[in-house]
Amino acid sequence: MTTKNEKIKNSPKEAIEMSGSEAMVRSLVAEGVDTIFGYPGGAIMPIYDALYDFGHAVKHVLVRHEQGAVHAAQGYARVSGKVGVCFATSGPGATNLITGIADAMIDSTPIVCITGQVTSGLLGTDAFQESDVIGISMPVTKWNYQITSADEIPDAIAKAFYIASTGRPGPVLLDITKDAQFAKLNFAYKKCTRIRSYVPEFPTNKVHLKNAADLINSAKKPYLLFGQGILLSGAEKELRHFIEKTGIPAASTLLGISALDSDHPLNMGMLGMHGNYAPNIKTNECDVLIAIGMRFDDRVTGNIKTYAKQAKVIHIEIDPAEIDKNIKTEVAILGDAKHTLRLLTTLVEERQHTDWVNEFLQARQKEEEKVIIKDLHPTKLGLTMGEVVRLSTNLTGNMAVVVTDVGQNQMAAARYARFNQSRSWVTSGGLGTMGFGLPAAIGAKFGSPEKEVILFVGDGGIQMTIQELGTIAQEKLPVKIVILNNDFLGMVRQWQELFFEKRYSFTEITSPNFVKLADAYGIPAAVVSERKDLEPAMKAMIAAKGPYLLEVKIEQEDNIFPMIPAGATVSNCLLGSDEL
């Protein structure tokens, strides 16, 4: 955090006098902001008044809760590659952003949150709707700053966008006192391109590159793991060229999904607790493990004491704090994935690892027989989450942006949605925020209006932010909402079934009539409970020109497998409850 002793100053050229609130909006326009998600209130009212005159340049989306604003900004950023922006007023408006800011921090999502604050003279007096949002948000922001003078506004905005979008991206919060919004300044805007002591990207060490290439060239069973860093750096083509030249099988983290086409022959699927069988068990069989743009989260590694101990680990990462944090490396390469992969590809030999790849395919076949066939082509009467997800993405030619909430719906979508385009997967990873899905889908649609946006959400998660149906209705936003309803908090229920002797403690949940609720908002809706009705209902949903809600009644005790029990090794990847 920057202290007041490091006061941000503006040195205008051809400056024009205006209010701080107008300078704020003009600064956002100068940064290319075209969409803002927010909710007005007393302490940010001057900025909203200035925004009234900029409707031609900036679209403001009125959400129904500030948490909806920040999640929408995240969804917008994730699909567009731009910085998402949200507004909130002081006090409860600002504190309602914190969950989304924390989510953006752990998932490296670039957003700028702007909150109003009481006047400078009232700071620290417990004034009406005053909260120390700087102190509250400090642990979950990449940078935060309180503006108390109108002169600070242009440079603070420039610095905020630079920090949010460079290096490892993340959330920035600016808290602006009401008097700073009213006060006059001589305005001129200059984008930030450098900040003393802030190093967003380190130069790539050529010796480390050479050492990594030597390991890769001599490996018999190399294996590549890629995360969201590929998407954030725009390194999708570089990743594909690298694995195709080396013949190395690859697997993605939850947030790395869509960086590599689902049907690429070297894409072995997803890692993690509910990831694919082959990517998990082969981690403890490879001899060289290459990790790019991922942080070795516990949901990927399982028990780190038994994780890839036989392998020499190469970690390519932009954030030095992630190197050796969880998994010790043989070679660490600091740098942007796009640049680093391009250099590394020139040093590696063209090879094939046919026998090694076939081992993955054999393990995949085992999962196919034990899990996937049952999920996609069930013999039981009840609908499965997997068949619903796969049908929907098939009907869109695997070109839809898929958004999820958190829980079983999220894991089913991660496993069974298919992707042919990057930046077409939006979910809450590190924080696992229930309620993320609906507002994030709103942001995703604004960030990529030309694409179909399909949300998969559970009956529990949607009720956390269900008020955002009002935002969808007001904007007539063509978001397609699929509620996978099993009358349970499904993921918790699954754990209770498997590890707590089916003691379903407070996981049964009663829901409203979702179809009637959607109708109250003027949103077309339908409900499906039988397989014969699923495809016609899905086609009707996708064909709808505006928003649409489809509730699908699924098997109540439909579980997500494979599964690595908490604290277990990745080699202990279970294909069914009978293996417990």
Coordinates of C-alpha atoms in Angstrom, one line a residue:
M1 CA 0.0 0.0 0.0
T2 CA 1.2 3.5 -0.7
T3 CA 1.2 5.8 2.3
K4 CA 0.1 9.4 2.3
N5 CA 3.8 10.4 2.5
E6 CA 4.1 9.1 -1.1
K7 CA 1.3 11.4 -2.3
I8 CA 0.3 10.9 -5.9
K9 CA 0.7 14.1 -7.8
N10 CA -0.5 15.1 -11.2
S11 CA 1.6 17.3 -13.5
P12 CA -0.9 18.3 -16.1
K13 CA -0.2 19.4 -19.7
E14 CA -2.8 21.6 -21.2
A15 CA -4.9 21.1 -18.1
I16 CA -8.6 21.8 -17.9
E17 CA -10.3 22.7 -14.7
M18 CA -13.1 20.4 -13.6
S19 CA -14.5 18.6 -10.5
G20 CA -12.8 15.5 -9.1
S21 CA -15.9 13.4 -10.0
E22 CA -15.7 14.4 -13.6
A23 CA -11.9 13.8 -13.6
M24 CA -12.6 10.3 -12.3
V25 CA -14.9 9.5 -15.1
R26 CA -12.7 11.0 -17.8
S27 CA -9.7 9.0 -16.4
L28 CA -11.7 5.8 -16.7
V29 CA -12.6 6.7 -20.3
A30 CA -9.0 7.4 -21.0
E31 CA -8.1 3.9 -19.8
G32 CA -10.6 2.4 -22.3
V33 CA -13.3 1.5 -19.8
D34 CA -16.6 0.8 -21.6
T35 CA -18.5 -1.0 -18.9
I36 CA -18.9 -0.3 -15.2
F37 CA -20.9 -2.5 -12.7
G38 CA -22.1 -0.7 -9.7
Y39 CA -24.7 0.5 -7.1
P40 CA -25.0 4.2 -6.2
G41 CA -25.1 5.7 -2.7
G42 CA -24.5 8.9 -0.9
A43 CA -20.7 8.9 -0.7
I44 CA -20.2 8.1 -4.4
M45 CA -23.1 10.2 -5.6
P46 CA -20.9 13.0 -7.2
I47 CA -19.2 10.4 -9.4
Y48 CA -22.6 9.0 -10.4
D49 CA -23.7 12.6 -11.3
A50 CA -20.7 13.0 -13.5
L51 CA -21.3 9.6 -15.1
Y52 CA -24.8 10.9 -16.2
D53 CA -23.1 12.9 -18.9
F54 CA -20.9 10.0 -20.2
G55 CA -23.6 7.5 -21.2
H56 CA -22.3 7.7 -24.8
A57 CA -18.9 6.4 -23.8
V58 CA -19.5 4.2 -20.8
K59 CA -22.2 1.6 -20.1
H60 CA -23.2 1.5 -16.4
V61 CA -24.9 -1.7 -15.3
L62 CA -27.0 -1.4 -12.2
V63 CA -26.7 -4.6 -10.1
R64 CA -28.9 -5.5 -7.2
H65 CA -26.1 -6.0 -4.7
E66 CA -22.5 -4.8 -4.5
Q67 CA -21.2 -8.4 -4.4
G68 CA -23.0 -8.8 -7.8
A69 CA -21.0 -5.8 -9.1
V70 CA -17.6 -7.2 -8.2
H71 CA -18.3 -10.7 -9.5
A72 CA -19.7 -9.2 -12.7
A73 CA -16.5 -7.2 -13.1
Q74 CA -14.6 -10.4 -12.6
G75 CA -16.6 -12.2 -15.3
Y76 CA -16.1 -9.3 -17.7
A77 CA -12.3 -9.3 -17.1
R78 CA -12.0 -13.1 -17.5
V79 CA -13.5 -13.3 -21.0
S80 CA -12.4 -9.9 -22.4
G81 CA -8.9 -9.8 -21.1
K82 CA -9.5 -6.2 -20.0
V83 CA -9.6 -4.7 -16.5
G84 CA -13.1 -5.0 -14.9
V85 CA -14.5 -2.0 -13.1
C86 CA -17.1 -1.7 -10.3
F87 CA -18.4 1.1 -8.1
A88 CA -19.8 1.1 -4.6
T89 CA -20.6 3.6 -2.0
S90 CA -19.1 3.8 1.5
G91 CA -19.7 1.6 4.5
P92 CA -21.8 -1.4 3.7
G93 CA -21.5 -0.8 0.0
A94 CA -17.7 -1.0 0.2
T95 CA -17.6 -4.0 2.6
N96 CA -20.0 -5.9 0.3
L97 CA -17.3 -5.9 -2.3
I98 CA -14.8 -7.7 -0.1
T99 CA -15.7 -11.3 -0.9
G100 CA -15.4 -10.6 -4.7
I101 CA -12.1 -8.8 -4.2
A102 CA -10.7 -11.7 -2.2
D103 CA -11.9 -14.0 -5.0
A104 CA -10.2 -11.9 -7.6
M105 CA -6.9 -11.8 -5.6
I106 CA -6.5 -15.5 -5.3
D107 CA -7.6 -16.1 -8.9
S108 CA -5.4 -13.3 -10.3
T109 CA -8.3 -11.4 -11.9
P110 CA -7.6 -7.7 -12.9
I111 CA -10.3 -5.4 -11.5
V112 CA -10.4 -1.9 -10.2
C113 CA -12.9 -1.2 -7.5
I114 CA -13.8 2.4 -6.7
T115 CA -15.6 3.2 -3.5
G116 CA -17.0 6.4 -2.2
Q117 CA -16.0 7.6 1.3
V118 CA -17.2 10.2 3.8
T119 CA -15.6 13.6 3.7
S120 CA -12.0 13.9 4.8
G121 CA -12.9 15.8 8.0
L122 CA -15.1 12.9 9.1
L123 CA -12.5 10.2 8.6
G124 CA -12.0 8.3 11.9
T125 CA -15.1 9.7 13.6
D126 CA -17.4 6.7 13.0
A127 CA -19.5 8.9 10.8
F128 CA -22.6 7.5 9.1
Q129 CA -21.6 4.8 6.6
E130 CA -17.9 5.2 7.3
S131 CA -15.8 2.1 7.3
D132 CA -12.0 1.6 7.1
V133 CA -12.2 0.0 3.7
I134 CA -8.4 0.5 3.2
G135 CA -7.6 -1.5 6.3
I136 CA -10.3 -4.1 5.5
S137 CA -9.2 -4.6 1.9
M138 CA -5.4 -4.5 2.4
P139 CA -4.9 -8.3 2.7
V140 CA -6.9 -9.0 -0.4
T141 CA -5.8 -6.3 -2.8
K142 CA -2.7 -6.0 -5.0
W143 CA -2.8 -2.3 -4.1
N144 CA -5.2 0.0 -2.4
Y145 CA -5.2 3.8 -1.8
Q146 CA -7.4 6.4 -0.3
I147 CA -7.8 9.6 -2.3
T148 CA -8.5 12.7 -0.2
S149 CA -7.6 15.4 -2.7
A150 CA -9.0 15.9 -6.2
D151 CA -5.4 16.5 -7.5
E152 CA -4.6 12.8 -6.9
I153 CA -7.4 11.3 -9.0
P154 CA -5.8 11.1 -12.5
D155 CA -2.5 9.6 -11.4
A156 CA -4.2 7.3 -8.9
I157 CA -6.4 5.9 -11.6
A158 CA -3.5 5.5 -14.0
K159 CA -1.5 3.7 -11.3
A160 CA -4.5 1.5 -10.4
F161 CA -4.9 0.2 -14.0
Y162 CA -1.2 -0.4 -14.4
I163 CA -0.9 -2.4 -11.2
A164 CA -4.1 -4.4 -11.8
S165 CA -3.2 -5.5 -15.3
T166 CA 0.6 -6.0 -15.2
G167 CA 2.7 -8.9 -13.8
R168 CA 0.5 -11.3 -12.0
P169 CA -2.9 -9.5 -12.3
G170 CA -5.1 -8.7 -9.4
P171 CA -7.6 -6.4 -7.8
V172 CA -7.0 -2.8 -6.9
L173 CA -9.2 -0.6 -4.7
L174 CA -9.4 3.2 -4.7
D175 CA -11.4 4.8 -1.9
I176 CA -12.3 8.4 -2.6
T177 CA -13.6 10.9 -0.1
K178 CA -16.7 12.9 -1.0
D179 CA -14.9 16.3 -0.8
A180 CA -12.3 15.1 -3.2
Q181 CA -15.1 14.3 -5.6
F182 CA -16.5 17.8 -5.3
A183 CA -13.3 19.7 -5.3
K184 CA -11.8 21.3 -8.5
L185 CA -8.5 20.3 -10.1
N186 CA -6.6 21.1 -13.3
F187 CA -7.1 17.9 -15.2
A188 CA -4.8 16.1 -17.6
Y189 CA -4.4 12.4 -18.0
K190 CA -1.3 10.3 -18.7
K191 CA -1.2 6.5 -18.6
C192 CA 1.2 4.9 -16.1
T193 CA 3.9 2.8 -17.6
R194 CA 6.3 2.5 -14.7
I195 CA 6.3 2.6 -10.9
R196 CA 9.5 2.8 -8.9
S197 CA 10.1 -0.4 -6.8
Y198 CA 7.3 -2.2 -8.6
V199 CA 8.7 -5.0 -10.9
P200 CA 5.8 -6.7 -12.7
E201 CA 8.0 -9.0 -14.7
F202 CA 11.6 -10.3 -14.2
P203 CA 14.0 -10.8 -17.1
T204 CA 14.2 -14.4 -18.1
N205 CA 17.4 -16.2 -17.0
K206 CA 19.0 -17.8 -20.0
V207 CA 21.0 -20.3 -17.9
H208 CA 17.8 -21.5 -16.3
L209 CA 16.2 -21.8 -19.7
K210 CA 19.1 -23.9 -20.9
N211 CA 18.9 -26.1 -17.8
A212 CA 15.2 -26.6 -18.3
A213 CA 15.7 -27.5 -21.9
D214 CA 18.3 -30.1 -21.1
L215 CA 16.0 -31.7 -18.6
I216 CA 13.2 -31.8 -21.1
N217 CA 15.4 -33.1 -23.9
S218 CA 16.6 -36.0 -21.8
A219 CA 13.3 -36.9 -20.2
K220 CA 11.7 -40.3 -20.9
K221 CA 8.3 -39.4 -19.2
P222 CA 7.9 -35.6 -19.3
Y223 CA 4.6 -34.1 -18.2
L224 CA 3.3 -30.5 -18.5
L225 CA 0.8 -28.8 -16.2
F226 CA -0.6 -25.5 -17.2
G227 CA -2.7 -23.0 -15.4
Q228 CA -4.5 -19.7 -15.9
G229 CA -1.1 -18.0 -16.4
I230 CA -1.3 -19.2 -20.0
L231 CA -4.6 -17.3 -20.5
L232 CA -3.4 -14.2 -18.6
S233 CA -0.3 -13.9 -20.7
G234 CA -2.0 -14.8 -24.0
A235 CA 0.3 -17.8 -24.5
E236 CA -2.2 -20.2 -25.9
K237 CA -0.4 -20.6 -29.3
E238 CA 3.0 -20.8 -27.6
L239 CA 1.7 -23.6 -25.4
R240 CA 0.3 -25.6 -28.3
H241 CA 3.6 -25.1 -30.3
F242 CA 5.6 -26.3 -27.4
I243 CA 3.7 -29.5 -26.7
E244 CA 3.4 -30.3 -30.4
K245 CA 7.2 -30.0 -30.9
T246 CA 8.1 -32.0 -27.8
G247 CA 5.2 -34.5 -27.9
I248 CA 4.6 -33.9 -24.1
P249 CA 1.2 -34.8 -22.7
A250 CA -0.4 -31.8 -20.9
A251 CA -3.2 -31.3 -18.4
S252 CA -4.8 -28.1 -17.0
T253 CA -5.7 -26.8 -13.6
L254 CA -9.3 -25.8 -13.0
L255 CA -8.6 -22.2 -14.1
G256 CA -6.4 -23.3 -17.1
I257 CA -9.4 -24.8 -18.8
S258 CA -9.9 -23.5 -22.4
A259 CA -6.2 -22.5 -22.8
L260 CA -5.9 -25.6 -25.0
D261 CA -8.6 -27.1 -27.1
S262 CA -10.5 -29.9 -25.3
D263 CA -10.0 -32.3 -28.3
H264 CA -6.2 -31.6 -28.8
P265 CA -4.6 -35.1 -28.8
L266 CA -2.1 -34.0 -26.1
N267 CA -4.7 -32.5 -23.8
M268 CA -5.2 -35.1 -21.2
G269 CA -7.8 -33.3 -19.2
M270 CA -8.0 -31.6 -15.8
L271 CA -5.9 -32.0 -12.7
G272 CA -7.2 -31.9 -9.2
M273 CA -9.5 -33.4 -6.6
H274 CA -12.3 -34.0 -9.1
G275 CA -10.0 -33.9 -12.2
N276 CA -9.5 -36.7 -14.6
Y277 CA -7.9 -40.0 -13.6
A278 CA -4.9 -40.1 -15.9
P279 CA -3.6 -36.5 -15.2
N280 CA -3.7 -37.2 -11.5
I281 CA -2.1 -40.6 -11.3
K282 CA 0.6 -39.9 -13.9
T283 CA 1.9 -37.0 -11.8
N284 CA 3.6 -39.6 -9.6
E285 CA 5.0 -41.5 -12.5
C286 CA 6.6 -38.8 -14.7
D287 CA 10.4 -38.1 -14.5
V288 CA 10.2 -34.4 -15.4
L289 CA 7.3 -32.2 -14.4
I290 CA 6.9 -28.9 -16.2
A291 CA 4.5 -26.4 -14.5
I292 CA 3.5 -23.2 -16.3
G293 CA 1.4 -20.4 -14.8
M294 CA 0.0 -22.4 -11.9
R295 CA 0.6 -22.3 -8.2
F296 CA 0.5 -25.9 -7.0
D297 CA -2.7 -25.4 -5.1
D298 CA -3.6 -28.1 -2.6
R299 CA -6.6 -29.2 -4.7
V300 CA -4.0 -30.0 -7.4
T301 CA -1.3 -31.6 -5.3
G302 CA -3.2 -33.5 -2.6
N303 CA -0.7 -34.5 0.0
I304 CA 2.5 -32.5 -0.9
K305 CA 4.6 -35.0 1.1
T306 CA 3.9 -37.6 -1.6
Y307 CA 3.6 -35.3 -4.6
A308 CA 5.8 -36.0 -7.6
K309 CA 8.8 -37.0 -5.4
Q310 CA 10.3 -39.0 -8.3
A311 CA 10.2 -36.0 -10.7
K312 CA 12.5 -33.1 -11.4
V313 CA 10.2 -30.1 -11.4
I314 CA 10.5 -27.1 -13.7
H315 CA 8.3 -24.2 -12.7
I316 CA 7.7 -21.3 -15.1
E317 CA 5.9 -18.5 -13.2
I318 CA 5.6 -14.7 -13.2
D319 CA 5.2 -14.3 -9.5
P320 CA 8.4 -15.1 -7.5
A321 CA 6.4 -15.7 -4.4
E322 CA 5.0 -18.9 -5.9
I323 CA 8.4 -20.4 -6.6
D324 CA 9.2 -23.2 -4.1
K325 CA 6.2 -22.1 -1.9
N326 CA 4.5 -25.5 -2.0
I327 CA 6.6 -27.7 -4.3
K328 CA 10.4 -27.5 -4.5
T329 CA 11.8 -27.0 -8.0
E330 CA 14.8 -28.3 -9.9
V331 CA 14.7 -25.3 -12.2
A332 CA 12.7 -22.1 -11.7
I333 CA 12.1 -19.7 -14.6
L334 CA 10.7 -16.3 -13.7
G335 CA 8.9 -14.6 -16.4
D336 CA 5.8 -14.1 -18.5
A337 CA 4.6 -17.5 -19.9
K338 CA 4.2 -16.2 -23.5
H339 CA 7.7 -14.8 -23.7
T340 CA 9.3 -17.7 -21.8
L341 CA 7.6 -20.5 -23.7
R342 CA 8.6 -18.9 -27.0
L343 CA 12.3 -18.9 -25.9
L344 CA 12.1 -22.4 -24.4
T345 CA 10.5 -23.9 -27.6
T346 CA 13.6 -22.9 -29.6
L347 CA 15.8 -24.9 -27.2
V348 CA 13.9 -28.1 -27.0
E349 CA 14.2 -31.0 -29.4
E350 CA 11.4 -32.3 -31.6
R351 CA 10.4 -35.6 -30.1
Q352 CA 7.5 -38.0 -29.7
H353 CA 6.6 -39.8 -26.5
T354 CA 4.2 -42.3 -28.0
D355 CA 4.5 -45.0 -25.3
W356 CA 4.1 -42.5 -22.5
V357 CA 1.1 -40.8 -24.1
N358 CA -0.5 -44.2 -24.6
E359 CA -0.2 -44.8 -20.8
F360 CA -2.4 -41.7 -20.3
L361 CA -4.8 -43.0 -22.9
Q362 CA -5.1 -46.3 -21.2
A363 CA -5.8 -44.6 -17.9
R364 CA -8.4 -42.4 -19.6
Q365 CA -10.1 -45.6 -21.0
K366 CA -10.4 -46.9 -17.4
E367 CA -12.1 -43.7 -16.4
E368 CA -14.3 -43.8 -19.4
E369 CA -15.5 -47.3 -18.5
K370 CA -15.9 -46.7 -14.8
V371 CA -17.2 -43.1 -14.7
I372 CA -17.7 -41.2 -17.9
I373 CA -20.1 -43.7 -19.7
K374 CA -22.3 -43.7 -16.6
D375 CA -22.4 -39.9 -16.4
L376 CA -23.0 -39.3 -20.1
H377 CA -25.1 -42.3 -21.0
P378 CA -26.8 -43.3 -17.7
T379 CA -29.0 -46.3 -17.4
K380 CA -30.8 -45.0 -14.3
L381 CA -33.9 -42.9 -14.7
G382 CA -32.6 -39.8 -13.0
L383 CA -30.8 -37.2 -15.0
T384 CA -27.1 -36.7 -14.4
M385 CA -25.2 -33.4 -14.3
G386 CA -22.7 -34.7 -16.8
E387 CA -25.3 -35.4 -19.5
V388 CA -26.9 -32.0 -19.1
V389 CA -23.5 -30.2 -19.4
R390 CA -22.3 -32.2 -22.4
L391 CA -25.6 -31.8 -24.3
S392 CA -25.6 -28.0 -23.8
T393 CA -22.1 -27.5 -25.1
N394 CA -22.6 -29.9 -28.0
L395 CA -25.6 -27.9 -29.1
T396 CA -23.5 -24.8 -29.2
G397 CA -20.7 -26.4 -31.1
N398 CA -18.4 -26.1 -28.1
M399 CA -18.2 -22.4 -28.7
A400 CA -20.1 -21.1 -25.7
V401 CA -18.7 -19.2 -22.8
V402 CA -19.3 -21.5 -19.8
V403 CA -19.8 -19.9 -16.4
T404 CA -20.3 -21.9 -13.2
D405 CA -21.1 -21.4 -9.6
V406 CA -19.2 -23.5 -7.0
G407 CA -19.9 -27.1 -6.0
Q408 CA -20.9 -30.2 -8.0
N409 CA -22.3 -28.1 -10.8
Q410 CA -18.8 -26.6 -11.2
M411 CA -17.0 -29.9 -11.3
A412 CA -19.5 -31.5 -13.7
A413 CA -19.1 -28.5 -16.0
A414 CA -15.3 -28.6 -15.8
R415 CA -15.3 -32.3 -16.6
Y416 CA -17.9 -32.4 -19.4
A417 CA -18.0 -29.0 -21.1
R418 CA -15.9 -28.9 -24.2
F419 CA -14.0 -25.9 -25.5
N420 CA -12.6 -24.7 -28.9
Q421 CA -11.8 -21.1 -27.9
S422 CA -9.7 -19.6 -25.1
R423 CA -11.2 -17.4 -22.4
S424 CA -14.5 -19.3 -22.6
W425 CA -14.4 -20.7 -19.0
V426 CA -15.3 -18.6 -16.0
T427 CA -15.4 -20.0 -12.5
S428 CA -14.3 -19.2 -8.9
G429 CA -11.2 -21.2 -8.3
G430 CA -9.1 -20.5 -5.2
L431 CA -11.8 -19.0 -3.0
G432 CA -14.6 -21.2 -4.2
T433 CA -17.3 -18.6 -3.8
M434 CA -20.8 -19.8 -3.9
G435 CA -23.0 -17.1 -5.5
F436 CA -20.2 -16.2 -8.0
G437 CA -21.9 -17.7 -11.0
L438 CA -25.0 -15.6 -11.8
P439 CA -23.3 -12.1 -11.6
A440 CA -20.1 -13.5 -13.2
A441 CA -22.3 -14.6 -16.2
I442 CA -23.7 -11.1 -16.5
G443 CA -20.1 -9.7 -16.7
A444 CA -19.1 -12.4 -19.1
K445 CA -21.9 -11.5 -21.5
F446 CA -21.0 -7.8 -21.4
G447 CA -17.3 -8.8 -21.9
S448 CA -18.1 -11.1 -24.9
P449 CA -21.5 -10.1 -26.2
E450 CA -21.1 -12.0 -29.5
K451 CA -20.8 -15.4 -27.7
E452 CA -23.4 -17.6 -26.2
V453 CA -23.1 -17.5 -22.4
I454 CA -24.3 -20.5 -20.4
L455 CA -24.4 -20.6 -16.6
F456 CA -24.4 -23.9 -14.7
V457 CA -25.5 -23.3 -11.1
G458 CA -26.8 -25.3 -8.2
D459 CA -30.0 -24.7 -6.4
G460 CA -28.0 -23.6 -3.4
G461 CA -25.6 -21.3 -5.1
I462 CA -28.1 -19.4 -7.2
Q463 CA -30.1 -18.4 -4.1
M464 CA -27.0 -16.6 -2.7
T465 CA -27.2 -13.9 -5.5
I466 CA -30.5 -14.7 -7.1
Q467 CA -31.5 -11.0 -6.9
E468 CA -29.2 -10.5 -10.0
L469 CA -32.1 -11.9 -12.1
G470 CA -33.3 -8.3 -11.8
T471 CA -30.1 -7.0 -13.5
I472 CA -30.6 -9.6 -16.3
A473 CA -34.2 -8.6 -16.7
Q474 CA -33.5 -4.8 -16.8
E475 CA -30.7 -5.2 -19.3
K476 CA -32.6 -7.9 -21.3
L477 CA -29.3 -9.7 -21.2
P478 CA -29.4 -13.0 -23.2
V479 CA -27.7 -15.2 -20.5
K480 CA -28.8 -18.8 -20.4
I481 CA -29.2 -20.1 -16.9
V482 CA -29.2 -23.9 -16.2
I483 CA -30.0 -24.7 -12.6
L484 CA -28.9 -28.3 -11.7
N485 CA -31.4 -28.9 -8.9
N486 CA -31.0 -31.9 -6.5
D487 CA -32.6 -30.3 -3.5
F488 CA -29.3 -30.5 -1.7
L489 CA -26.1 -28.5 -1.1
G490 CA -24.7 -31.2 -3.4
M491 CA -20.9 -31.1 -2.8
V492 CA -21.3 -31.0 1.0
R493 CA -23.9 -33.8 0.8
Q494 CA -21.4 -35.9 -1.3
W495 CA -18.8 -35.6 1.5
Q496 CA -21.4 -36.4 4.1
E497 CA -22.3 -39.5 2.2
L498 CA -18.8 -40.7 1.6
F499 CA -17.1 -39.6 4.9
F500 CA -19.8 -39.0 7.4
E501 CA -21.9 -42.1 7.2
K502 CA -24.7 -40.3 5.2
R503 CA -25.4 -38.0 8.1
Y504 CA -26.9 -35.3 6.0
S505 CA -26.6 -32.5 8.5
F506 CA -28.3 -29.3 7.2
T507 CA -27.6 -29.9 3.5
E508 CA -31.2 -30.5 2.4
I509 CA -32.4 -27.2 0.9
T510 CA -35.9 -26.0 0.0
S511 CA -36.0 -23.8 -3.1
P512 CA -38.6 -21.5 -4.5
N513 CA -40.4 -22.3 -7.7
F514 CA -37.7 -21.1 -10.0
V515 CA -39.9 -21.0 -13.0
K516 CA -42.5 -18.7 -11.3
L517 CA -39.6 -16.6 -9.9
A518 CA -38.2 -16.1 -13.4
D519 CA -41.6 -15.3 -14.7
A520 CA -41.9 -12.6 -12.0
Y521 CA -38.8 -11.0 -13.6
G522 CA -40.2 -11.5 -17.1
I523 CA -37.6 -14.1 -17.9
P524 CA -38.8 -17.2 -19.9
A525 CA -38.3 -20.4 -18.0
A526 CA -39.0 -24.1 -18.0
V527 CA -38.4 -27.1 -15.8
V528 CA -37.2 -30.6 -16.9
S529 CA -37.2 -33.8 -14.9
E530 CA -37.3 -36.5 -17.6
R531 CA -34.6 -37.4 -20.2
K532 CA -37.0 -37.4 -23.1
D533 CA -37.7 -33.7 -22.5
L534 CA -34.1 -32.6 -21.9
E535 CA -32.9 -32.0 -25.5
P536 CA -36.0 -30.2 -26.7
A537 CA -35.8 -27.9 -23.6
M538 CA -32.1 -27.3 -24.2
K539 CA -32.7 -26.4 -27.8
A540 CA -35.5 -24.0 -26.8
M541 CA -33.2 -22.3 -24.3
I542 CA -30.4 -21.8 -26.8
A543 CA -32.7 -20.6 -29.5
A544 CA -34.2 -17.9 -27.2
K545 CA -33.2 -14.4 -28.2
G546 CA -33.1 -13.1 -24.7
P547 CA -32.4 -14.5 -21.2
Y548 CA -33.7 -17.9 -20.3
L549 CA -33.8 -20.1 -17.2
L550 CA -33.9 -23.9 -17.4
E551 CA -34.3 -25.8 -14.2
V552 CA -33.2 -29.4 -14.5
K553 CA -34.2 -31.9 -11.8
I554 CA -31.2 -34.2 -11.4
E555 CA -30.5 -37.4 -9.5
Q556 CA -30.4 -36.4 -5.8
E557 CA -27.4 -38.5 -4.9
D558 CA -25.5 -38.1 -8.1
N559 CA -21.8 -37.9 -7.1
I560 CA -18.7 -36.4 -8.8
F561 CA -16.0 -38.9 -9.5
P562 CA -13.0 -39.3 -9.8
M563 CA -12.2 -37.9 -6.4
I564 CA -9.0 -37.5 -4.4
P565 CA -10.0 -37.6 -0.7
A566 CA -8.7 -34.6 1.3
G567 CA -5.1 -35.2 2.4
A568 CA -4.6 -38.2 0.2
T569 CA -2.0 -38.6 -2.5
V570 CA -2.8 -37.9 -6.2
S571 CA -2.1 -41.6 -6.8
N572 CA -5.2 -42.4 -4.7
C573 CA -7.6 -41.0 -7.3
L574 CA -10.9 -42.9 -6.7
L575 CA -13.2 -43.8 -9.6
G576 CA -16.1 -44.7 -7.3
S577 CA -17.4 -45.0 -3.8
D578 CA -16.6 -48.7 -3.9
E579 CA -12.9 -47.9 -3.7
L580 CA -13.2 -46.1 -0.4

